[in-house]
Tab-separated table of C-alpha atoms in Angstrom:
chain	number	residue	atom	x	y	z
S	1	MET	CA	-13.862	20.422	14.437
S	2	ILE	CA	-10.793	22.493	13.658
S	3	SER	CA	-11.242	24.606	16.804
S	4	LEU	CA	-11.439	21.460	18.930
S	5	LEU	CA	-8.316	20.127	17.356
S	6	VAL	CA	-6.420	23.371	17.856
S	7	ARG	CA	-7.399	23.482	21.525
S	8	THR	CA	-6.074	19.946	21.894
S	9	ILE	CA	-2.816	20.691	20.126
S	10	SER	CA	-2.238	24.301	21.093
S	11	THR	CA	1.282	24.455	19.750
S	12	VAL	CA	0.240	23.840	16.163
S	13	SER	CA	-1.527	26.506	14.132
S	14	LYS	CA	-4.561	25.677	12.014
S	15	LEU	CA	-2.765	26.277	8.761
S	16	ALA	CA	0.366	24.402	9.757
S	17	LEU	CA	-1.626	21.374	10.866
S	18	ALA	CA	-3.772	21.358	7.744
S	19	THR	CA	-0.699	21.639	5.556
S	20	THR	CA	0.932	18.733	7.371
S	21	ILE	CA	-2.116	16.528	6.971
S	22	GLY	CA	-2.570	17.590	3.363
S	23	ALA	CA	0.977	16.549	2.624
S	24	GLY	CA	0.333	13.124	4.078
S	25	LEU	CA	2.938	13.480	6.837
S	26	VAL	CA	0.857	11.705	9.429
S	27	THR	CA	1.077	8.558	11.479
S	28	GLY	CA	-0.157	5.361	9.865
S	29	ASP	CA	1.203	2.305	8.087
S	30	ALA	CA	3.805	4.574	6.463
S	31	LEU	CA	6.257	4.944	9.313
S	32	ALA	CA	8.801	7.693	9.863
S	33	GLN	CA	11.824	7.234	7.651
S	34	GLN	CA	15.220	6.422	9.136
S	35	ALA	CA	18.708	6.729	7.729
S	36	GLY	CA	19.284	2.995	7.629
S	37	PRO	CA	18.663	-0.215	9.549
S	38	THR	CA	20.840	-1.302	12.419
S	39	PRO	CA	23.354	-3.916	11.185
S	40	GLY	CA	22.201	-7.378	12.192
S	41	SER	CA	18.574	-6.351	12.588
S	42	ALA	CA	15.750	-8.120	10.778
S	43	LYS	CA	15.246	-4.999	8.664
S	44	ALA	CA	18.860	-5.020	7.533
S	45	ILE	CA	18.979	-8.751	6.847
S	46	PHE	CA	15.682	-9.094	4.979
S	47	GLY	CA	16.281	-5.819	3.161
S	48	GLY	CA	19.615	-7.128	1.909
S	49	VAL	CA	18.188	-10.221	0.218
S	50	THR	CA	17.726	-9.618	-3.491
S	51	LEU	CA	15.965	-12.786	-4.676
S	52	PRO	CA	13.184	-15.015	-3.320
S	53	THR	CA	13.289	-18.686	-2.456
S	54	GLY	CA	11.947	-21.272	-4.833
S	55	GLY	CA	9.155	-23.652	-4.004
S	56	PRO	CA	5.482	-23.093	-3.246
S	57	PRO	CA	4.342	-19.778	-1.791
S	58	GLN	CA	3.913	-19.658	1.959
S	59	SER	CA	3.039	-16.687	4.148
S	60	ILE	CA	4.581	-17.163	7.579
S	61	GLY	CA	3.294	-15.136	10.515
S	62	PHE	CA	1.262	-11.952	10.582
S	63	TYR	CA	1.142	-9.057	8.134
S	64	ALA	CA	3.390	-6.988	10.418
S	65	LYS	CA	5.543	-9.819	11.809
S	66	GLY	CA	6.499	-12.517	9.372
S	67	CYS	CA	8.195	-13.576	6.148
S	68	LEU	CA	7.495	-15.184	2.788
S	69	THR	CA	8.642	-18.106	0.664
S	70	GLY	CA	8.022	-18.747	-3.021
S	71	ALA	CA	7.359	-15.099	-3.870
S	72	VAL	CA	6.804	-13.948	-7.436
S	73	ALA	CA	7.399	-10.499	-8.883
S	74	LEU	CA	4.862	-8.246	-10.517
S	75	PRO	CA	6.170	-7.567	-14.054
S	76	THR	CA	7.386	-3.991	-14.197
S	77	ASP	CA	5.083	-3.299	-17.142
S	78	GLY	CA	1.782	-4.595	-18.385
S	79	PRO	CA	-0.987	-3.306	-20.638
S	80	THR	CA	-2.792	-1.759	-17.676
S	81	TRP	CA	-0.170	-1.343	-14.945
S	82	GLN	CA	3.340	-0.091	-14.263
S	83	ALA	CA	5.506	-0.778	-11.220
S	84	MET	CA	6.870	2.267	-9.400
S	85	ARG	CA	10.066	2.813	-7.391
S	86	PRO	CA	11.704	-0.363	-8.773
S	87	SER	CA	15.023	0.377	-7.060
S	88	ARG	CA	13.385	-0.560	-3.753
S	89	ASN	CA	12.972	-4.173	-4.958
S	90	ARG	CA	9.574	-4.390	-3.303
S	91	ARG	CA	7.408	-5.695	-6.171
S	92	TRP	CA	7.193	-9.207	-4.718
S	93	GLY	CA	4.265	-11.107	-3.283
S	94	ARG	CA	2.274	-14.278	-3.350
S	95	PRO	CA	0.908	-15.246	-6.782
S	96	GLU	CA	-2.573	-14.441	-5.445
S	97	MET	CA	-1.500	-10.848	-4.770
S	98	VAL	CA	0.154	-10.329	-8.144
S	99	GLY	CA	-2.766	-11.924	-9.955
S	100	LEU	CA	-5.224	-9.706	-8.086
S	101	LEU	CA	-3.348	-6.543	-9.095
S	102	GLU	CA	-3.289	-7.551	-12.747
S	103	ARG	CA	-6.992	-8.418	-12.640
S	104	LEU	CA	-7.885	-5.145	-10.912
S	105	SER	CA	-5.897	-3.183	-13.490
S	106	ARG	CA	-7.747	-4.850	-16.363
S	107	ASP	CA	-11.200	-4.610	-14.810
S	108	ALA	CA	-10.785	-0.959	-13.827
S	109	ALA	CA	-9.540	-0.026	-17.308
S	110	LYS	CA	-12.415	-1.846	-18.976
S	111	ASN	CA	-15.263	-0.860	-16.674
S	112	ASP	CA	-14.347	2.108	-14.487
S	113	GLY	CA	-12.623	4.689	-16.665
S	114	TRP	CA	-9.289	4.129	-14.891
S	115	PRO	CA	-6.459	3.920	-17.454
S	116	GLY	CA	-4.181	1.675	-15.420
S	117	LEU	CA	-2.516	1.165	-12.071
S	118	LEU	CA	0.725	2.615	-10.782
S	119	VAL	CA	1.747	-0.026	-8.262
S	120	GLY	CA	3.943	0.956	-5.343
S	121	ASP	CA	5.425	-1.173	-2.579
S	122	MET	CA	4.365	-4.791	-2.221
S	123	ALA	CA	6.836	-7.003	-0.305
S	124	GLN	CA	10.546	-7.748	-0.330
S	125	PRO	CA	11.769	-10.948	-2.037
S	126	ARG	CA	11.434	-12.907	1.207
S	127	GLY	CA	9.060	-10.560	2.948
S	128	GLY	CA	10.081	-9.556	6.441
S	129	PRO	CA	10.456	-6.076	7.950
S	130	MET	CA	11.435	-3.165	5.718
S	131	PHE	CA	13.894	-0.610	7.012
S	132	ASN	CA	11.561	2.229	6.039
S	133	GLY	CA	8.061	2.953	4.881
S	134	HIS	CA	5.935	0.206	6.402
S	135	ALA	CA	5.165	-1.815	9.487
S	136	SER	CA	3.284	-4.431	7.467
S	137	HIS	CA	3.877	-5.750	3.901
S	138	GLN	CA	5.829	-8.675	5.409
S	139	ILE	CA	4.033	-11.816	4.154
S	140	GLY	CA	3.231	-11.075	0.511
S	141	LEU	CA	-0.429	-10.159	0.983
S	142	ASP	CA	-0.194	-6.328	1.006
S	143	ALA	CA	0.210	-3.904	-1.902
S	144	ASP	CA	0.069	-0.136	-2.357
S	145	VAL	CA	-1.643	1.341	-5.413
S	146	TRP	CA	-1.173	4.997	-6.255
S	147	LEU	CA	-4.195	7.253	-6.597
S	148	THR	CA	-2.465	8.778	-9.616
S	149	PRO	CA	-3.800	7.278	-12.875
S	150	MET	CA	-1.284	5.613	-15.158
S	151	PRO	CA	-0.235	7.826	-18.079
S	152	ALA	CA	-0.801	6.641	-21.644
S	153	ARG	CA	2.873	5.839	-22.173
S	154	THR	CA	5.600	3.793	-20.542
S	155	LEU	CA	7.338	5.800	-17.842
S	156	THR	CA	11.116	5.996	-17.985
S	157	ALA	CA	13.248	4.453	-15.262
S	158	ALA	CA	13.982	7.935	-13.898
S	159	GLU	CA	10.311	8.893	-13.832
S	160	ARG	CA	9.420	5.747	-11.922
S	161	GLU	CA	11.869	6.758	-9.195
S	162	THR	CA	11.037	10.464	-9.011
S	163	LEU	CA	7.409	10.970	-10.060
S	164	PRO	CA	5.818	12.786	-7.090
S	165	PHE	CA	2.814	11.496	-5.218
S	166	THR	CA	-0.493	13.331	-5.593
S	167	SER	CA	-2.413	13.791	-2.352
S	168	MET	CA	-6.193	13.722	-2.525
S	169	LEU	CA	-6.360	16.213	0.371
S	170	ALA	CA	-6.700	19.978	0.287
S	171	LYS	CA	-3.534	21.543	1.671
S	172	ASP	CA	-5.265	24.345	3.572
S	173	LYS	CA	-8.190	22.474	5.138
S	174	PHE	CA	-8.414	19.846	7.828
S	175	LEU	CA	-9.012	16.359	6.378
S	176	THR	CA	-10.876	17.651	3.356
S	177	ILE	CA	-10.823	16.113	-0.107
S	178	ASN	CA	-9.459	18.304	-2.892
S	179	ASP	CA	-12.217	18.086	-5.504
S	180	ARG	CA	-9.822	19.372	-8.152
S	181	VAL	CA	-7.944	16.059	-8.047
S	182	TRP	CA	-10.557	13.615	-6.759
S	183	THR	CA	-12.858	12.189	-9.428
S	184	PRO	CA	-15.692	9.651	-9.651
S	185	ALA	CA	-13.195	7.281	-11.274
S	186	HIS	CA	-11.219	7.205	-8.010
S	187	ALA	CA	-14.355	6.061	-6.215
S	188	ARG	CA	-15.087	3.399	-8.813
S	189	LEU	CA	-11.514	2.103	-8.604
S	190	LEU	CA	-11.716	1.728	-4.821
S	191	MET	CA	-15.045	-0.068	-4.929
S	192	ARG	CA	-13.793	-2.319	-7.733
S	193	ALA	CA	-10.839	-3.322	-5.547
S	194	ALA	CA	-13.113	-3.924	-2.569
S	195	SER	CA	-15.434	-6.128	-4.631
S	196	TYR	CA	-13.048	-9.088	-4.864
S	197	PRO	CA	-13.751	-11.734	-2.199
S	198	GLU	CA	-10.062	-12.318	-1.457
S	199	VAL	CA	-9.590	-8.630	-0.516
S	200	GLN	CA	-10.063	-8.397	3.227
S	201	ARG	CA	-9.613	-4.662	3.721
S	202	ILE	CA	-8.345	-1.526	1.971
S	203	PHE	CA	-6.684	1.267	3.928
S	204	VAL	CA	-7.520	4.829	2.864
S	205	ASN	CA	-7.172	8.227	4.479
S	206	PRO	CA	-10.113	9.031	6.801
S	207	ALA	CA	-11.111	11.918	4.519
S	208	ILE	CA	-11.327	9.510	1.569
S	209	LYS	CA	-13.475	7.148	3.615
S	210	LYS	CA	-15.789	10.036	4.525
S	211	LYS	CA	-15.977	11.114	0.887
S	212	MET	CA	-16.993	7.601	-0.079
S	213	CYS	CA	-19.572	7.444	2.713
S	214	ASP	CA	-21.077	10.763	1.641
S	215	SER	CA	-21.024	10.305	-2.124
S	216	TRP	CA	-21.096	6.633	-3.134
S	217	THR	CA	-24.540	5.866	-4.543
S	218	GLY	CA	-23.883	2.371	-5.869
S	219	ASP	CA	-23.918	-0.948	-4.056
S	220	ARG	CA	-22.528	-0.338	-0.556
S	221	THR	CA	-22.048	-4.008	0.302
S	222	ASN	CA	-18.252	-3.750	0.262
S	223	LEU	CA	-17.913	-0.168	1.498
S	224	GLY	CA	-17.037	-1.477	4.948
S	225	LYS	CA	-13.799	-2.918	3.554
S	226	LEU	CA	-12.493	0.649	3.151
S	227	ARG	CA	-10.793	1.256	6.494
S	228	PRO	CA	-9.685	4.729	7.644
S	229	GLU	CA	-5.975	5.044	8.335
S	230	TYR	CA	-3.760	8.128	8.229
S	231	GLY	CA	-0.925	8.164	5.715
S	232	HIS	CA	-3.028	6.882	2.811
S	233	ASP	CA	-3.989	10.099	1.034
S	234	SER	CA	-1.956	9.516	-2.142
S	235	HIS	CA	-2.308	5.740	-2.354
S	236	PHE	CA	-4.526	2.963	-1.094
S	237	HIS	CA	-3.322	-0.210	0.552
S	238	ILE	CA	-4.859	-3.534	-0.480
S	239	ARG	CA	-4.692	-6.425	1.990
S	240	LEU	CA	-5.674	-9.979	1.085
S	241	SER	CA	-6.940	-12.594	3.495
S	242	CYS	CA	-4.726	-15.573	4.245
S	243	PRO	CA	-5.368	-17.925	1.301
S	244	ALA	CA	-7.182	-21.174	1.993
S	245	GLY	CA	-4.824	-23.867	3.190
S	246	SER	CA	-2.076	-21.356	3.986
S	247	VAL	CA	-0.682	-23.026	7.093
S	248	GLY	CA	1.386	-20.620	9.159
S	249	CYS	CA	-0.348	-17.461	7.941
S	250	THR	CA	-1.862	-15.614	10.909
S	251	PRO	CA	-5.165	-14.026	9.855
S	252	GLN	CA	-6.435	-10.615	10.840
S	253	ALA	CA	-9.888	-10.287	12.335
S	254	PRO	CA	-12.489	-9.636	9.616
S	255	VAL	CA	-13.971	-6.177	9.255
S	256	ALA	CA	-17.115	-5.471	11.223
S	257	ALA	CA	-20.489	-5.688	9.532
S	258	GLY	CA	-21.869	-2.523	7.962
S	259	ASP	CA	-20.477	0.222	5.751
S	260	GLY	CA	-18.179	1.751	8.386
S	261	CYS	CA	-19.809	5.180	8.046
S	262	ASP	CA	-20.601	5.444	11.753
S	263	LYS	CA	-19.054	6.608	15.004
S	264	THR	CA	-15.914	4.612	14.282
S	265	LEU	CA	-15.231	6.927	11.340
S	266	ALA	CA	-16.193	10.008	13.368
S	267	TRP	CA	-13.389	9.171	15.812
S	268	TRP	CA	-10.793	9.457	13.038
S	269	LEU	CA	-12.137	12.861	12.032
S	270	GLY	CA	-12.195	14.306	15.553
S	271	PRO	CA	-9.514	15.570	17.937
S	272	GLU	CA	-8.869	12.291	19.765
S	273	PRO	CA	-6.232	10.865	17.383
S	274	TRP	CA	-4.220	14.067	17.723
S	275	ALA	CA	-4.376	14.421	21.503
S	276	LYS	CA	-1.045	14.464	23.288
S	277	PRO	CA	-0.419	11.299	25.297
S	278	LYS	CA	-0.757	11.579	29.022
S	279	PRO	CA	2.596	12.189	30.721
S	280	SER	CA	4.187	9.067	32.137
S	281	THR	CA	6.102	8.778	35.376
S	282	LYS	CA	8.355	6.166	33.810
S	283	PRO	CA	11.448	7.207	31.829
S	284	PRO	CA	11.077	6.771	28.063
S	285	VAL	CA	12.398	3.513	26.648
S	286	LYS	CA	14.150	3.585	23.308
S	287	PRO	CA	12.477	1.093	20.960
S	288	ARG	CA	14.599	-1.960	20.236
S	289	GLU	CA	15.181	-3.007	16.648
S	290	VAL	CA	13.320	-6.152	15.622
S	291	MET	CA	15.679	-9.086	15.230
S	292	VAL	CA	15.181	-12.225	13.147
S	293	SER	CA	14.745	-14.132	16.421
S	294	ASP	CA	11.668	-11.995	17.135
S	295	LEU	CA	9.933	-13.313	14.013
S	296	PRO	CA	8.382	-16.780	13.617
S	297	LYS	CA	11.062	-19.464	13.905
S	298	ALA	CA	10.584	-20.562	10.296
S	299	CYS	CA	11.822	-17.162	9.071
S	300	GLN	CA	15.432	-18.091	9.783
S	301	ALA	CA	15.042	-21.081	7.473
S	302	VAL	CA	13.543	-18.771	4.858
S	303	LEU	CA	16.681	-16.647	4.975
S	304	ASP	CA	18.909	-19.726	4.740
S	305	ALA	CA	17.077	-21.234	1.754
S	306	PRO	CA	18.659	-21.034	-1.718
S	307	SER	CA	17.530	-18.337	-4.134
S	308	VAL	CA	15.867	-18.722	-7.497
S	309	ALA	CA	18.170	-18.284	-10.478
S	310	SER	CA	17.068	-14.740	-11.342
S	311	ALA	CA	14.332	-12.178	-10.872
S	312	ARG	CA	13.033	-13.008	-14.358
S	313	ALA	CA	12.673	-16.663	-13.397
S	314	ALA	CA	10.335	-15.660	-10.570
S	315	THR	CA	8.380	-12.954	-12.429
S	316	TYR	CA	4.688	-13.725	-12.681
S	317	GLY	CA	3.686	-14.777	-16.196
S	318	VAL	CA	6.946	-13.833	-17.932
S	319	LYS	CA	8.067	-16.403	-20.498
S	320	ALA	CA	10.755	-14.556	-22.485
S	321	ALA	CA	14.151	-13.283	-21.395
S	322	ALA	CA	14.327	-9.653	-20.399
S	323	PRO	CA	17.016	-7.349	-21.804
S	324	THR	CA	19.335	-5.996	-19.149
S	325	THR	CA	21.335	-2.840	-18.654
S	326	ALA	CA	23.973	-1.718	-16.224
S	327	THR	CA	21.211	-0.584	-13.905
S	328	GLY	CA	19.183	-3.809	-14.004
S	329	THR	CA	16.416	-5.504	-15.912
S	330	LEU	CA	14.341	-3.448	-18.285
S	331	PRO	CA	10.549	-3.538	-17.950
S	332	VAL	CA	8.873	-6.652	-19.269
S	333	SER	CA	5.200	-7.266	-19.849
S	334	SER	CA	3.486	-10.301	-18.367
S	335	SER	CA	2.951	-11.610	-21.881
S	336	GLY	CA	6.712	-11.706	-22.413
S	337	THR	CA	6.624	-9.246	-25.318
S	338	GLY	CA	8.850	-6.549	-23.846
S	339	ASN	CA	7.697	-2.964	-23.181
S	340	THR	CA	3.979	-2.615	-23.814
S	341	PRO	CA	2.770	0.990	-23.974
S	342	PRO	CA	-0.875	1.288	-22.921
S	343	GLY	CA	-1.645	2.800	-26.325
S	344	SER	CA	-5.382	2.999	-26.786
S	345	ILE	CA	-6.338	2.629	-23.127
S	346	PRO	CA	-8.745	5.521	-22.475
S	347	GLN	CA	-7.685	8.311	-20.162
S	348	GLN	CA	-9.692	9.154	-17.078
């Protein structure tokens, strides 16, 4: 497989390519970073909104082209989860998404030997395009969960911003799982997440999908929900279906029947995804920034709507005021009791 790939991409050495893939620097939902959004673009406008609207939750448009009303925030701390990269202000979503993450964190800690979730990007306060990191995550039904287990203590604010990602891939081999970091608990966590009916699909690196196909010996009913996608070697991406009665939410086609361990997976592991595109006779066209007018019409009204009083007022399950500092709100548990170290939660 490696020799085929190298013949296809002759300018890249085997080691250099394997290192790149192992580091997760590949095309997928995690897009190339840019210095900043173009002023006036949808990315700049939605990224500049700090608080959600009030009212009932509504997902408007598609996962990669839409917006969100009535979002709630995942509490930054809970008994079995901690929110990461809080400065991005991307811990928002529909109540169904936040509730699912809290439930997954509890179930995995109780049943799967997973001490707790480190939750990455969800959505912005009003959804919409993000200026970096994602094409989707726009309607409150997507969330990233790190493949790093939660430590048995509350991370500091600095650690939440700087803790490095841990790739599940070997750095010197093509799309190969590093068995020194991958554990059976990772597999149980993924299958636990896939078991919930409201979860439509979960994006994982193709090597992780292959590992699951080759090694999972339990019930394979939901294995097909694990979908191969580059860029998901240090986290997995949970996507919920449009909730019942969610008018305006554009659904994605359901996953195909079966466990997904067939020729569709083989394509991801072969040379085809890495082949250079055929040369075009047309001059290249610079991509145009997405504008608010390119989104569903209702998204302009979402931007114009008044904000909730505070982030605390829209935090899922929080009933007590959160202490604040010069840098923002300190972590609060969903029970409203302040910082809640995991304590006796068993380690992996």
